[in-house]
CSV table of N, CA and C in Angstrom, one decimal:
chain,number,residue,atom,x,y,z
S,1,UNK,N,-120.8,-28.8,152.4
S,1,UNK,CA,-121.7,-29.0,151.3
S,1,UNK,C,-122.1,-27.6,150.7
S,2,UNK,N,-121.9,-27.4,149.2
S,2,UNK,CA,-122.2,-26.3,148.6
S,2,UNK,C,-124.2,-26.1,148.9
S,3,UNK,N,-124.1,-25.3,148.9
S,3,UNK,CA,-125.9,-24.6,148.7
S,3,UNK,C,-126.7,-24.9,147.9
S,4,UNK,N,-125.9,-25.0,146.9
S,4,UNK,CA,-126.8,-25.9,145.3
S,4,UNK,C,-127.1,-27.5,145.5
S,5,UNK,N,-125.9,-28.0,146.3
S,5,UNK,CA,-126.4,-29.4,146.6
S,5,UNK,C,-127.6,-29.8,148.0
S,6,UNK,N,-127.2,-28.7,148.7
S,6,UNK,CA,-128.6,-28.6,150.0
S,6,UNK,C,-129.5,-28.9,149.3
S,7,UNK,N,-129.7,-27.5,148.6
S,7,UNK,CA,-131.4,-27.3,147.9
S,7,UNK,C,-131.1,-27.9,146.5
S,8,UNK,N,-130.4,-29.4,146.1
S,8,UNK,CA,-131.0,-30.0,144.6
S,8,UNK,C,-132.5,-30.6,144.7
S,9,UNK,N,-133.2,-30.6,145.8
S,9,UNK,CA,-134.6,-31.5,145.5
S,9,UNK,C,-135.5,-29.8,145.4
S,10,UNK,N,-135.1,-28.8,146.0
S,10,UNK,CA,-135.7,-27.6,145.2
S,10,UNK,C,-135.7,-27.1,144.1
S,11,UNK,N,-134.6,-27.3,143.5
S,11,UNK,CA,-134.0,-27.1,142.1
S,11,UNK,C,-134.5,-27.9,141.1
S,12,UNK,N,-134.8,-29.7,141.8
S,12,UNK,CA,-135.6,-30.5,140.9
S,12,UNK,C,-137.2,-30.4,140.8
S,13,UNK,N,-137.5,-30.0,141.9
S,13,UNK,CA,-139.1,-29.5,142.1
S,13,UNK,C,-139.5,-28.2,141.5
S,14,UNK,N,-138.7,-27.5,141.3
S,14,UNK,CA,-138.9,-26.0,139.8
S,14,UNK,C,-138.1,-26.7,138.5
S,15,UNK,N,-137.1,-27.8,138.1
S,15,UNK,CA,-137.4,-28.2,136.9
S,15,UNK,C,-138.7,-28.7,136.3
S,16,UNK,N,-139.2,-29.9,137.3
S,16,UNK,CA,-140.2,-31.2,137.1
S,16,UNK,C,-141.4,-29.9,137.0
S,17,UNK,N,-141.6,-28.8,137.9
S,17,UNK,CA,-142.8,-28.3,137.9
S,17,UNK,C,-142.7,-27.3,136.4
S,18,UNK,N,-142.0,-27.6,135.8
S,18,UNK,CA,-141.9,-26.6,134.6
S,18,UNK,C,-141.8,-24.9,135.0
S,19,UNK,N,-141.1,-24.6,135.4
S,19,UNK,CA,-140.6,-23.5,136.0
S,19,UNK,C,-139.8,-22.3,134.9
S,20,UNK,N,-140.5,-21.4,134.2
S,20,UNK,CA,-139.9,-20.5,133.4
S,20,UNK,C,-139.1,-19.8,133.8
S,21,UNK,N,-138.5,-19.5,133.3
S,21,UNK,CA,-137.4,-17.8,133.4
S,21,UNK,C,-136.7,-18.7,134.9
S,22,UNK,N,-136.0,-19.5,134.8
S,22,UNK,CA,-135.8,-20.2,135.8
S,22,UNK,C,-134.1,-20.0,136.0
S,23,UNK,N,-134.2,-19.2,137.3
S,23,UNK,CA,-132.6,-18.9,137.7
S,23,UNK,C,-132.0,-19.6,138.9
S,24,UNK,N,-130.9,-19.9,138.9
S,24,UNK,CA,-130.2,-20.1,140.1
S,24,UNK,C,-128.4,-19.4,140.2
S,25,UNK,N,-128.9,-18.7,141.2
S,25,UNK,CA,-127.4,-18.2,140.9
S,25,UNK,C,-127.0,-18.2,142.9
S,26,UNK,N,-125.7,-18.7,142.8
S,26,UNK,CA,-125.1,-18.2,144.7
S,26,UNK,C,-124.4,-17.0,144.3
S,27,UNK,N,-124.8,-16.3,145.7
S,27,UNK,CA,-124.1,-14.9,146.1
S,27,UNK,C,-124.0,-14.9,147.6
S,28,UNK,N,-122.5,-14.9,147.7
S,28,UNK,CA,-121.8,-14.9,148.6
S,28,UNK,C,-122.8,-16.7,150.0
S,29,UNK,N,-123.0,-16.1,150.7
S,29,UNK,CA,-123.6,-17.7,151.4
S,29,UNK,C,-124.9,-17.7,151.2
S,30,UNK,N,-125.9,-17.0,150.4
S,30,UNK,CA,-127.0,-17.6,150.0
S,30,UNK,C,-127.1,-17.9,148.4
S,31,UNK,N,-128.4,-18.8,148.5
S,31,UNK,CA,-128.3,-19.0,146.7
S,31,UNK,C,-130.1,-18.5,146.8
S,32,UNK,N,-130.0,-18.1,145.5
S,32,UNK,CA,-131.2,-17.1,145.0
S,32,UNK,C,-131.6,-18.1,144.0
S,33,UNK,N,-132.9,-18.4,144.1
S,33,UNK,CA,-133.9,-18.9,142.9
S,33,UNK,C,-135.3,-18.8,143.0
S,34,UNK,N,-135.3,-17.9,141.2
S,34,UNK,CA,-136.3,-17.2,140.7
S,34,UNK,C,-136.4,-18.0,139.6
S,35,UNK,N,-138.0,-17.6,139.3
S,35,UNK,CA,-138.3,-18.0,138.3
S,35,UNK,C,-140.0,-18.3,138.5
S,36,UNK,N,-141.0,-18.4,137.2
S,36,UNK,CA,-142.1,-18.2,136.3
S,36,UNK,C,-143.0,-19.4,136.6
S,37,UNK,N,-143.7,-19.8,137.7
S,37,UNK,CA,-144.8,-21.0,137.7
S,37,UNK,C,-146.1,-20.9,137.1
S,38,UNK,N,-145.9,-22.7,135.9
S,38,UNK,CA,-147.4,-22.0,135.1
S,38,UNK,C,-148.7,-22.6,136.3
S,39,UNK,N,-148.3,-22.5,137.4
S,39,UNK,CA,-149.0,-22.6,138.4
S,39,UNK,C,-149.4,-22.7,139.8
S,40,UNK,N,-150.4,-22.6,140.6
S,40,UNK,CA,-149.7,-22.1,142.5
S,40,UNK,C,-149.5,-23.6,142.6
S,41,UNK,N,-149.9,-24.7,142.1
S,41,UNK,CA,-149.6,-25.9,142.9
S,41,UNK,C,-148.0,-26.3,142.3
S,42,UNK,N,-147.4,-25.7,141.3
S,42,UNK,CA,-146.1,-26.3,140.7
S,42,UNK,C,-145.3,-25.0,141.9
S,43,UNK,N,-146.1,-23.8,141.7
S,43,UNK,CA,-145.0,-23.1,143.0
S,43,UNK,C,-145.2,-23.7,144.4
S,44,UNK,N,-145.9,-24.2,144.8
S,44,UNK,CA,-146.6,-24.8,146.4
S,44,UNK,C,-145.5,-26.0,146.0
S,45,UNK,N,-145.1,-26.7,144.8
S,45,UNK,CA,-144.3,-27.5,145.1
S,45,UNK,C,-143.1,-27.6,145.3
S,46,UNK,N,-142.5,-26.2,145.1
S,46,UNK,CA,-141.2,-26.0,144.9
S,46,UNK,C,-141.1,-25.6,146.4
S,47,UNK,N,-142.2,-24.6,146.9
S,47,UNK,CA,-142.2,-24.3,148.7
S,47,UNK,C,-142.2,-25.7,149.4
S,48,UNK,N,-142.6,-26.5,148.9
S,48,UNK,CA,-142.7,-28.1,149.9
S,48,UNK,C,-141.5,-28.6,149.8
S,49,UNK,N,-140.9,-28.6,148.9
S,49,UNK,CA,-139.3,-28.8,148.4
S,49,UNK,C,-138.7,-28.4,149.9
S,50,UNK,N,-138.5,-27.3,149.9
S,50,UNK,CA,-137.7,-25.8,150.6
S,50,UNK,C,-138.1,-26.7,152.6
S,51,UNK,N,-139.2,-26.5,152.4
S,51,UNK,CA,-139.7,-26.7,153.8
S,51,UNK,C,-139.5,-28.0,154.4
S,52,UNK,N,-139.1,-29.2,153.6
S,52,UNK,CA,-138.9,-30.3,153.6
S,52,UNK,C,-137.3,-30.1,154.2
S,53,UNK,N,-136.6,-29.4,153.9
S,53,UNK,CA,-134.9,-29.2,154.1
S,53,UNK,C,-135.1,-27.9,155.0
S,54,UNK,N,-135.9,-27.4,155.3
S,54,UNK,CA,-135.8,-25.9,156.3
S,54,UNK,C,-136.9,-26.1,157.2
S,55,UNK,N,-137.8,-26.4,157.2
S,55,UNK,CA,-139.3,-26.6,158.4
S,55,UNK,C,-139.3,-25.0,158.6
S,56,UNK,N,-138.6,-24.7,159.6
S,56,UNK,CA,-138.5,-23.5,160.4
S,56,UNK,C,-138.3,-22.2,159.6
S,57,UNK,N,-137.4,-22.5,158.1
S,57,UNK,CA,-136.9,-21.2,157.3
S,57,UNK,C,-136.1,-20.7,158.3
S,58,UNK,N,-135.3,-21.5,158.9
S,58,UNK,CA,-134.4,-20.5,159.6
S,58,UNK,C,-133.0,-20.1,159.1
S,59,UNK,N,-132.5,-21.2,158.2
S,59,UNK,CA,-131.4,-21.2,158.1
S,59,UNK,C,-130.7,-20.2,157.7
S,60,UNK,N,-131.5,-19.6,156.8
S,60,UNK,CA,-131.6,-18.0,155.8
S,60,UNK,C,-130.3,-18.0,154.9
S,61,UNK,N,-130.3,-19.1,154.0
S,61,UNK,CA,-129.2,-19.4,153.0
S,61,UNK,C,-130.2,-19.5,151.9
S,62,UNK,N,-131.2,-19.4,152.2
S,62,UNK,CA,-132.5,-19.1,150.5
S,62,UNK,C,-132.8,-18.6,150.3
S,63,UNK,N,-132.9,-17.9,149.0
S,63,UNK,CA,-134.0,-16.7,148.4
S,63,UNK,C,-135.0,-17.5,147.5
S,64,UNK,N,-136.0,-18.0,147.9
S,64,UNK,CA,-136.7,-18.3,146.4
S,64,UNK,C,-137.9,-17.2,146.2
S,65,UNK,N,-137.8,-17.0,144.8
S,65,UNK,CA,-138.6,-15.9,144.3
S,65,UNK,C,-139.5,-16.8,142.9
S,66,UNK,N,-140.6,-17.8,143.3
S,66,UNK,CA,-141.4,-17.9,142.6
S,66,UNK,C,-142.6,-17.6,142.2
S,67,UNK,N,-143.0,-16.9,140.8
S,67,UNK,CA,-143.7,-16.2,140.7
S,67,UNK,C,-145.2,-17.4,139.8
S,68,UNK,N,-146.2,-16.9,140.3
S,68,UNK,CA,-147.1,-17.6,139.2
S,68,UNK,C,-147.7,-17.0,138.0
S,69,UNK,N,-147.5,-18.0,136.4
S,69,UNK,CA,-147.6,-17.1,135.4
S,69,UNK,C,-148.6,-15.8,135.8
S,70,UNK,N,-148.3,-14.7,134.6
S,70,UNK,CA,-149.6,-13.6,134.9
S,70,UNK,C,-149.0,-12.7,136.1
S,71,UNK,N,-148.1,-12.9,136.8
S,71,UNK,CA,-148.0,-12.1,137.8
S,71,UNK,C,-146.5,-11.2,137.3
S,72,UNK,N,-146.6,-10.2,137.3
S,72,UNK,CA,-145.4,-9.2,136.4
S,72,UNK,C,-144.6,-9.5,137.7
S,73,UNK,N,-143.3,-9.7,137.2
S,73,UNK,CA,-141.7,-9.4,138.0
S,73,UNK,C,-141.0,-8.5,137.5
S,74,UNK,N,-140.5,-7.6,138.5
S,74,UNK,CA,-139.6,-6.9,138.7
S,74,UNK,C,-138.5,-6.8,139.0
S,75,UNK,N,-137.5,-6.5,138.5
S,75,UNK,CA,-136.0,-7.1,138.9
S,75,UNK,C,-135.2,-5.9,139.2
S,76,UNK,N,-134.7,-5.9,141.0
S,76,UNK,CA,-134.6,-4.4,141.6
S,76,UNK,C,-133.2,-3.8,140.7
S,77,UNK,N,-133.1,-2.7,140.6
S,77,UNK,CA,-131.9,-1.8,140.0
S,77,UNK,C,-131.4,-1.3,140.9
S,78,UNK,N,-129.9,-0.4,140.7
S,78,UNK,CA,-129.2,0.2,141.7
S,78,UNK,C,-129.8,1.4,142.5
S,79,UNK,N,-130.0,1.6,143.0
S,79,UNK,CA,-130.6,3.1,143.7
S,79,UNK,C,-132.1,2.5,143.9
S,80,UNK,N,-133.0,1.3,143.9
S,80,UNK,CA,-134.4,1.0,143.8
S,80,UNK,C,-134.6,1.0,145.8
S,81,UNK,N,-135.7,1.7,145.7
S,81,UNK,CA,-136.7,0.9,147.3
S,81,UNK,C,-137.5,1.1,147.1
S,82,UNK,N,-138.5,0.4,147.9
S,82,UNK,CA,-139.7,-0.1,147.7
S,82,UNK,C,-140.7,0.6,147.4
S,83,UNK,N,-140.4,1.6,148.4
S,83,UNK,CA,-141.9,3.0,147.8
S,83,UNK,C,-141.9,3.2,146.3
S,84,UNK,N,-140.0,3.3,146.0
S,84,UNK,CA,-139.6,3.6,144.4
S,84,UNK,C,-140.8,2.8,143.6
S,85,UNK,N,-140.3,1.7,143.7
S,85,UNK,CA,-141.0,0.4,143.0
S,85,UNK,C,-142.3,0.5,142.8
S,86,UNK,N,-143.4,0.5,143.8
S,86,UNK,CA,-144.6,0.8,144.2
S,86,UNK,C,-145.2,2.3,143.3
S,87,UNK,N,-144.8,2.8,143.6
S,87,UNK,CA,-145.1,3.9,142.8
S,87,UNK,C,-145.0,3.9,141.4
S,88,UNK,N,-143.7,3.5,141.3
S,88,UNK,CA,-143.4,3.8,139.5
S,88,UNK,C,-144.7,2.2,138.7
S,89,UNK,N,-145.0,1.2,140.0
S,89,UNK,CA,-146.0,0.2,139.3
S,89,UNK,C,-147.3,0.6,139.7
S,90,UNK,N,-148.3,1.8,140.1
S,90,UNK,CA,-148.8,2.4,140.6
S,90,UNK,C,-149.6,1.5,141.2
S,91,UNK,N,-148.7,0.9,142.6
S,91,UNK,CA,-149.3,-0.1,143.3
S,91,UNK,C,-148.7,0.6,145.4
S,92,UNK,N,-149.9,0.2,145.9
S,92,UNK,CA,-149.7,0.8,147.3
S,92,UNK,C,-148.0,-0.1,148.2
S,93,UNK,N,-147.7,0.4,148.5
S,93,UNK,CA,-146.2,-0.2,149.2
S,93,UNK,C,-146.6,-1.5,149.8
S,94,UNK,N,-148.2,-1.2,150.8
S,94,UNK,CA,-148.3,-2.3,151.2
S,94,UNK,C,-148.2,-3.4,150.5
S,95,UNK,N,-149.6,-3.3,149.3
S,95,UNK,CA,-149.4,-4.9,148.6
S,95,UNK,C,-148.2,-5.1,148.0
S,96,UNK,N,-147.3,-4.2,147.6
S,96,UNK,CA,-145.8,-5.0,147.3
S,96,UNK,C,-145.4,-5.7,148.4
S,97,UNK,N,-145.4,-4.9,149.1
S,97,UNK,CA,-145.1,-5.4,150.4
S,97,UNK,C,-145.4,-7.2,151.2
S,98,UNK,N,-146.8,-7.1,150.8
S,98,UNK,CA,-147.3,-8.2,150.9
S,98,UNK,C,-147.0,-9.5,150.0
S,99,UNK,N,-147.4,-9.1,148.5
S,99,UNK,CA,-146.8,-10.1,147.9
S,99,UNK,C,-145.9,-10.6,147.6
S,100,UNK,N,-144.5,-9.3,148.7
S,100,UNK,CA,-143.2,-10.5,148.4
S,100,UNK,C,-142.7,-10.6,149.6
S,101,UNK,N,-144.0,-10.8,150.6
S,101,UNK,CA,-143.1,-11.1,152.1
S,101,UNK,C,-142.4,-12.7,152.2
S,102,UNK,N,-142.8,-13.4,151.3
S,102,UNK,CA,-141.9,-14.6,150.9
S,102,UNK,C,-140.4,-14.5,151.0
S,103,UNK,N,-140.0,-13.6,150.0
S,103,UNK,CA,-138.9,-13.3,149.4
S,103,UNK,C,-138.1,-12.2,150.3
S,104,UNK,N,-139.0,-11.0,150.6
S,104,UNK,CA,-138.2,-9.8,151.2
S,104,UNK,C,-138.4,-9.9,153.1
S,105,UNK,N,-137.4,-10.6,153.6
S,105,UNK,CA,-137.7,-10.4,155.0
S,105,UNK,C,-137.5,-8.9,155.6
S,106,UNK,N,-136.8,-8.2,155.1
S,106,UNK,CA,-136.6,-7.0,155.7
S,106,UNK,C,-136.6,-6.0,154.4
S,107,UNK,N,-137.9,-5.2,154.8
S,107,UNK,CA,-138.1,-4.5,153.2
S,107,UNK,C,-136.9,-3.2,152.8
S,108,UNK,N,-136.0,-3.6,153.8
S,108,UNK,CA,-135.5,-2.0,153.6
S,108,UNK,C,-133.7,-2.4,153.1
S,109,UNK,N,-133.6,-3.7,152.6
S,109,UNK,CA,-132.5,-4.7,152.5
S,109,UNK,C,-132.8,-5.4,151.1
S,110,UNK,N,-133.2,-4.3,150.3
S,110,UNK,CA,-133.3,-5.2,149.0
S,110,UNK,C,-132.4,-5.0,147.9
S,111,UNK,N,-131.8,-5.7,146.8
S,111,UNK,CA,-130.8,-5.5,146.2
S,111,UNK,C,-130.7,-5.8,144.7
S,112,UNK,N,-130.0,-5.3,144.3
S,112,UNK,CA,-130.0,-5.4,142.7
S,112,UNK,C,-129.7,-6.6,142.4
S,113,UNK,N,-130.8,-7.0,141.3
S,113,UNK,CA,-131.1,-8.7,140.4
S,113,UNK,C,-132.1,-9.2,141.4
S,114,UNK,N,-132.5,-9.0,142.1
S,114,UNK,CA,-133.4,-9.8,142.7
S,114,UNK,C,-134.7,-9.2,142.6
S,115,UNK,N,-135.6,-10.4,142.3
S,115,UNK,CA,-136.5,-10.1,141.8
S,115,UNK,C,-137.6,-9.8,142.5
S,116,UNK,N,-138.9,-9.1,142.3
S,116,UNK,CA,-139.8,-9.1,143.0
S,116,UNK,C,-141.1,-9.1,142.1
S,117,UNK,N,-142.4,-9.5,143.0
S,117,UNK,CA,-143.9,-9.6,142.4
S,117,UNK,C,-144.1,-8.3,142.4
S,118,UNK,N,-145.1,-8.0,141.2
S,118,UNK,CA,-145.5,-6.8,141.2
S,118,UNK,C,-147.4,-7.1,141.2
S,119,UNK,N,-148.3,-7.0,142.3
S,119,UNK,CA,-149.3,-7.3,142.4
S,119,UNK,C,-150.0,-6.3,141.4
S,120,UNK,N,-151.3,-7.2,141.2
S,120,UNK,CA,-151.9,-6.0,140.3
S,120,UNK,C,-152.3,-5.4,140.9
S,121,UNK,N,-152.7,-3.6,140.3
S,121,UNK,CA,-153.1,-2.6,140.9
S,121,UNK,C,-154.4,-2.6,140.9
């Protein structure tokens, strides 16, 4: 079973939730989807989606990177880490850190097109 058909009820739960800037793309065995919630219960719905097919998050064939409107994304470039990031958004590593422990399991494994929250400073 392709990855896009696993996660179609997550895919349908960021259309139905009206989901901006709304990507899905596979890279290599995971599939990555980002994109703009005009709000935490249309993103909480797209997490209920996910959790409903994963409970545990173990599987680790998902990236979802949903943001809620108002919250600035970042989308990493070649040569980017995290301090980079943090700094140039004159925000402490931690709270990057924090606001995309969703998304970044291991902060030191991040990659270009993928997106990240940039909390306010």
């Amino acid at each position: 079973m392709a990855l896009a058909d696993k996660y179609q009820s997550v895919v349908d739960a960021a259309t139905n939730g009206g989901i901006q800037s709304f990507n899905v793309q596979e890279q290599g065995d995971v599939l990555y989807i980002s994109g703009d919630a005009p709000s935490e219960e249309a993103k909480q719905a797209v997490w209920d989606a996910y959790t409903a097919i994963d409970p545990d998050m173990r599987a680790g064939d998902l990236v979802l990177a949903i943001a809620v409107s108002g919250q600035t994304l970042y989308t990493v470039q070649s040569g980017d880490n995290l301090t980079r990031i943090a700094s140039h958004h004159n925000v402490s590593l931690e709270a990057l850190e924090a606001a995309n422990k969703e998304t970044v399991a291991n902060p030191n494994l991040i990659f270009p097109g993928q997106q990240l929250v940039i909390p306010a400073g």
